[in-house]
Amino acid sequence: ETGVTQSPTHLIKTRGQQVTLRCSSQSGHNTVSWYQQALGQGPQFIFQYYREEENGRGNFPPRFSGLQFPNYSSELNVNALELDDSALYLCASSREGTDTQYFGPGTRLTVL
Amino acid sequence: QKEVEQNSGPLSVPEGAIASLNCTYSDRGSQSFFWYRQYSGKSPELIMSIYSNGDKEDGRFTAQLNKASQYVSLLIRDSQPSDSATYLCAVNMGTDSWGKLQFGAGTQVVVTP
């Protein structure tokens, strides 16, 4: 069974730029959720994708957007990067209708 | 504002002793409860899930849930230095919110030889 994978591992951007992060779900999982984890904090729910549509969003502005593809992989896009966007971005996959989330290794984003 | 609260620690535990971690949550609609372990610089790893009131044991870990008190705890028996990590409590965001978790800030556990 293949686990959740994410790319890239690390990324450095400057304020105002745009970034795309990628995630492949665990085999057998059709739902992907994205979380942001700032240093010293717990992960914060950004949004979830199910059946290629957004299925719930946390308290994040519209410049955070995403996609899900037919193979259940997903992208997280962040426009107009701000310094506070510096964080570990976590992708988690699950089976539809279940709460158990399995996390990928994360992408560390640094905004300068 | 729905919240999940944990003591930040650090919780210092002698090797071989029991570590006790606590978590309270505010959303009475939450039905699923999880404990994740996170090593520094790594992603969260699921160690326990619990859905019903009472205790659930898995190896050296025991999760306890009391929905009336909105309280969930984790006991780590025979603590080992490899248990040194941050432990995150997570709850689902109420009914009809499957797959969406709200996390506490985590409790750092340090097991001393």
Short mmCIF file of C-alpha atoms in Angstrom, two decimals:
data_model
loop_
_atom_site.label_atom_id
_atom_site.label_comp_id
_atom_site.label_asym_id
_atom_site.label_seq_id
_atom_site.Cartn_x
_atom_site.Cartn_y
_atom_site.Cartn_z
CA GLU A 1 0.00 0.00 0.00
CA THR A 2 1.44 3.35 -1.08
CA GLY A 3 1.38 6.15 1.49
CA VAL A 4 0.65 9.83 1.00
CA THR A 5 3.36 11.67 -0.90
CA GLN A 6 3.96 15.40 -1.24
CA SER A 7 6.20 17.58 -3.35
CA PRO A 8 8.32 19.56 -3.07
CA THR A 9 9.85 18.94 0.36
CA HIS A 10 11.01 22.51 0.84
CA LEU A 11 10.25 25.74 -0.96
CA ILE A 12 11.44 29.31 -0.57
CA LYS A 13 9.40 32.13 -2.08
CA THR A 14 9.25 35.89 -1.75
CA ARG A 15 6.27 37.92 -0.66
CA GLY A 16 3.70 38.42 -3.42
CA GLN A 17 4.68 35.32 -5.38
CA GLN A 18 2.46 32.32 -6.07
CA VAL A 19 3.12 28.70 -5.11
CA THR A 20 1.71 25.28 -6.01
CA LEU A 21 2.08 22.29 -3.73
CA ARG A 22 1.25 18.74 -4.79
CA CYS A 23 -0.08 15.66 -3.05
CA SER A 24 -0.78 12.08 -4.03
CA SER A 25 -3.24 10.26 -1.82
CA GLN A 26 -2.74 6.87 -0.24
CA SER A 27 -3.95 4.02 -2.42
CA GLY A 28 -7.63 3.35 -1.86
CA HIS A 29 -8.28 6.86 -0.54
CA ASN A 30 -10.44 9.25 -2.57
CA THR A 31 -10.49 12.28 -0.27
CA VAL A 32 -7.69 14.77 0.30
CA SER A 33 -7.52 17.44 2.99
CA TRP A 34 -4.94 20.19 3.35
CA TYR A 35 -3.68 21.61 6.63
CA GLN A 36 -1.34 24.46 7.53
CA GLN A 37 0.89 24.05 10.56
CA ALA A 38 2.69 27.13 11.81
CA LEU A 39 5.66 26.68 14.12
CA GLY A 40 4.58 25.61 17.59
CA GLN A 41 0.93 25.20 16.59
CA GLY A 42 -1.33 22.33 15.68
CA PRO A 43 -2.38 21.81 12.07
CA GLN A 44 -5.18 24.10 10.86
CA PHE A 45 -7.72 22.76 8.35
CA ILE A 46 -7.56 24.63 5.03
CA PHE A 47 -9.97 22.66 2.83
CA GLN A 48 -10.97 19.20 1.68
CA TYR A 49 -11.40 17.81 -1.83
CA TYR A 50 -13.76 14.99 -2.65
CA ARG A 51 -14.98 13.95 -6.11
CA GLU A 52 -12.82 16.72 -7.59
CA GLU A 53 -14.71 19.45 -5.74
CA GLU A 54 -14.07 21.46 -2.61
CA ASN A 55 -15.98 19.81 0.23
CA GLY A 56 -15.52 22.22 3.12
CA ARG A 57 -13.11 25.03 3.91
CA GLY A 58 -11.57 26.34 7.08
CA ASN A 59 -10.93 29.96 7.94
CA PHE A 60 -8.57 30.72 5.06
CA PRO A 61 -8.90 33.48 2.43
CA PRO A 62 -9.74 32.82 -1.24
CA ARG A 63 -6.10 33.20 -2.27
CA PHE A 64 -5.79 29.65 -0.97
CA SER A 65 -7.28 27.41 -3.64
CA GLY A 66 -7.02 23.83 -4.70
CA LEU A 67 -7.73 21.14 -7.22
CA GLN A 68 -8.32 17.43 -7.18
CA PHE A 69 -7.68 15.25 -10.20
CA PRO A 70 -9.43 12.07 -11.37
CA ASN A 71 -6.66 9.96 -9.83
CA TYR A 72 -7.45 11.66 -6.47
CA SER A 73 -4.17 13.57 -6.35
CA SER A 74 -4.47 17.21 -5.36
CA GLU A 75 -2.83 20.61 -5.58
CA LEU A 76 -2.82 23.52 -3.17
CA ASN A 77 -2.26 26.94 -4.71
CA VAL A 78 -1.49 30.06 -2.74
CA ASN A 79 -1.48 33.44 -4.46
CA ALA A 80 0.00 36.73 -3.26
CA LEU A 81 2.15 35.07 -0.63
CA GLU A 82 2.47 36.78 2.74
CA LEU A 83 5.14 36.33 5.38
CA ASP A 84 2.60 34.60 7.65
CA ASP A 85 2.11 31.90 5.02
CA SER A 86 5.45 30.45 6.10
CA ALA A 87 4.51 27.07 7.55
CA LEU A 88 4.49 23.32 7.09
CA TYR A 89 1.73 22.38 4.63
CA LEU A 90 0.31 18.96 5.23
CA CYS A 91 -1.77 16.85 2.93
CA ALA A 92 -3.90 14.09 4.43
CA SER A 93 -5.90 11.44 2.66
CA SER A 94 -8.84 9.36 3.80
CA ARG A 95 -11.69 7.22 2.52
CA GLU A 96 -14.97 9.03 1.94
CA GLY A 97 -17.21 9.17 4.98
CA THR A 98 -14.40 8.50 7.43
CA ASP A 99 -12.54 10.83 9.78
CA THR A 100 -9.21 9.04 10.03
CA GLN A 101 -6.57 11.11 8.28
CA TYR A 102 -3.18 9.84 7.13
CA PHE A 103 -0.64 12.55 6.60
CA GLY A 104 2.05 12.97 4.01
CA PRO A 105 5.55 14.18 4.92
CA GLY A 106 4.62 17.82 4.33
CA THR A 107 6.04 20.74 2.38
CA ARG A 108 7.97 23.36 4.31
CA LEU A 109 7.23 26.77 2.76
CA THR A 110 9.33 29.78 3.69
CA VAL A 111 8.20 33.21 2.51
CA LEU A 112 10.84 35.94 2.62
CA GLN B 1 -15.16 29.39 18.33
CA LYS B 2 -14.75 25.62 18.54
CA GLU B 3 -11.57 24.72 20.39
CA VAL B 4 -9.32 21.83 21.27
CA GLU B 5 -7.15 22.51 24.32
CA GLN B 6 -4.00 20.74 25.44
CA ASN B 7 -1.31 21.53 27.98
CA SER B 8 1.69 22.66 25.97
CA GLY B 9 4.27 21.10 28.29
CA PRO B 10 6.98 20.11 28.15
CA LEU B 11 5.94 17.06 30.13
CA SER B 12 9.07 15.45 31.53
CA VAL B 13 8.71 11.72 32.20
CA PRO B 14 11.36 9.32 33.55
CA GLU B 15 12.04 6.32 31.35
CA GLY B 16 9.74 3.45 32.29
CA ALA B 17 7.12 5.71 33.88
CA ILE B 18 3.59 6.54 32.68
CA ALA B 19 3.00 9.71 30.67
CA SER B 20 -0.49 11.16 30.98
CA LEU B 21 -1.74 13.63 28.38
CA ASN B 22 -5.03 15.48 28.51
CA CYS B 23 -7.25 17.18 25.95
CA THR B 24 -10.57 19.00 26.17
CA TYR B 25 -12.80 20.00 23.28
CA SER B 26 -15.71 22.39 22.93
CA ASP B 27 -17.82 20.94 20.09
CA ARG B 28 -20.41 18.53 21.56
CA GLY B 29 -21.13 17.28 18.04
CA SER B 30 -17.68 15.74 17.69
CA GLN B 31 -17.79 11.95 17.36
CA SER B 32 -14.24 10.95 16.40
CA PHE B 33 -11.13 11.52 18.46
CA PHE B 34 -7.52 10.95 17.56
CA TRP B 35 -4.04 11.12 18.99
CA TYR B 36 -1.17 11.84 16.65
CA ARG B 37 2.54 11.79 17.45
CA GLN B 38 4.78 14.32 15.74
CA TYR B 39 8.55 14.21 15.88
CA SER B 40 10.38 17.48 15.38
CA GLY B 41 10.42 18.44 11.71
CA LYS B 42 8.19 15.53 10.70
CA SER B 43 4.51 15.13 9.90
CA PRO B 44 1.87 13.81 12.34
CA GLU B 45 1.61 10.03 12.69
CA LEU B 46 -1.66 8.45 13.84
CA ILE B 47 -1.25 6.40 17.01
CA MET B 48 -4.78 6.05 18.41
CA SER B 49 -8.40 6.64 17.48
CA ILE B 50 -11.38 6.39 19.82
CA TYR B 51 -15.09 6.84 19.16
CA SER B 52 -16.92 5.52 22.24
CA ASN B 53 -16.81 6.46 25.90
CA GLY B 54 -14.35 4.43 27.93
CA ASP B 55 -10.86 3.10 27.39
CA LYS B 56 -9.14 1.75 24.31
CA GLU B 57 -5.77 0.05 24.59
CA ASP B 58 -3.20 -0.53 21.87
CA GLY B 59 0.15 -1.82 23.06
CA ARG B 60 1.66 0.70 25.47
CA PHE B 61 -0.98 3.32 24.60
CA THR B 62 -4.40 3.75 26.21
CA ALA B 63 -6.87 6.37 25.06
CA GLN B 64 -9.73 7.40 27.35
CA LEU B 65 -12.85 9.26 26.23
CA ASN B 66 -15.55 10.98 28.29
CA LYS B 67 -18.01 12.75 26.00
CA ALA B 68 -20.10 14.11 28.87
CA SER B 69 -17.04 15.94 30.19
CA GLN B 70 -15.73 16.62 26.66
CA TYR B 71 -12.41 15.13 27.66
CA VAL B 72 -10.02 12.72 25.99
CA SER B 73 -6.71 11.51 27.35
CA LEU B 74 -3.74 9.40 26.35
CA LEU B 75 -1.62 7.27 28.63
CA ILE B 76 1.78 6.03 27.54
CA ARG B 77 3.00 3.17 29.71
CA ASP B 78 6.64 2.17 30.11
CA SER B 79 7.76 5.40 28.42
CA GLN B 80 10.83 5.13 26.21
CA PRO B 81 13.19 7.85 24.95
CA SER B 82 11.74 7.19 21.48
CA ASP B 83 8.39 8.43 22.82
CA SER B 84 9.86 11.94 23.10
CA ALA B 85 7.73 13.93 20.67
CA THR B 86 4.79 16.30 20.48
CA TYR B 87 1.41 14.62 20.89
CA LEU B 88 -1.50 16.20 19.05
CA CYS B 89 -5.12 15.70 20.03
CA ALA B 90 -7.59 15.96 17.14
CA VAL B 91 -11.38 15.83 16.96
CA ASN B 92 -13.69 15.82 13.95
CA MET B 93 -15.49 19.09 13.33
CA GLY B 94 -18.91 17.96 14.50
CA THR B 95 -21.63 15.98 12.77
CA ASP B 96 -21.70 15.84 8.96
CA SER B 97 -18.07 17.04 8.86
CA TRP B 98 -16.33 13.80 8.06
CA GLY B 99 -12.67 13.96 7.29
CA LYS B 100 -12.14 17.41 8.76
CA LEU B 101 -10.14 17.54 11.95
CA GLN B 102 -9.52 20.25 14.49
CA PHE B 103 -6.23 19.96 16.35
CA GLY B 104 -4.90 21.15 19.65
CA ALA B 105 -1.54 22.86 19.79
CA GLY B 106 0.09 19.69 21.11
CA THR B 107 1.83 18.55 24.28
CA GLN B 108 5.59 18.09 24.14
CA VAL B 109 6.74 14.96 25.95
CA VAL B 110 10.36 14.49 26.99
CA VAL B 111 11.35 11.05 28.28
CA THR B 112 14.53 11.22 30.33
CA PRO B 113 16.78 8.14 30.68
#
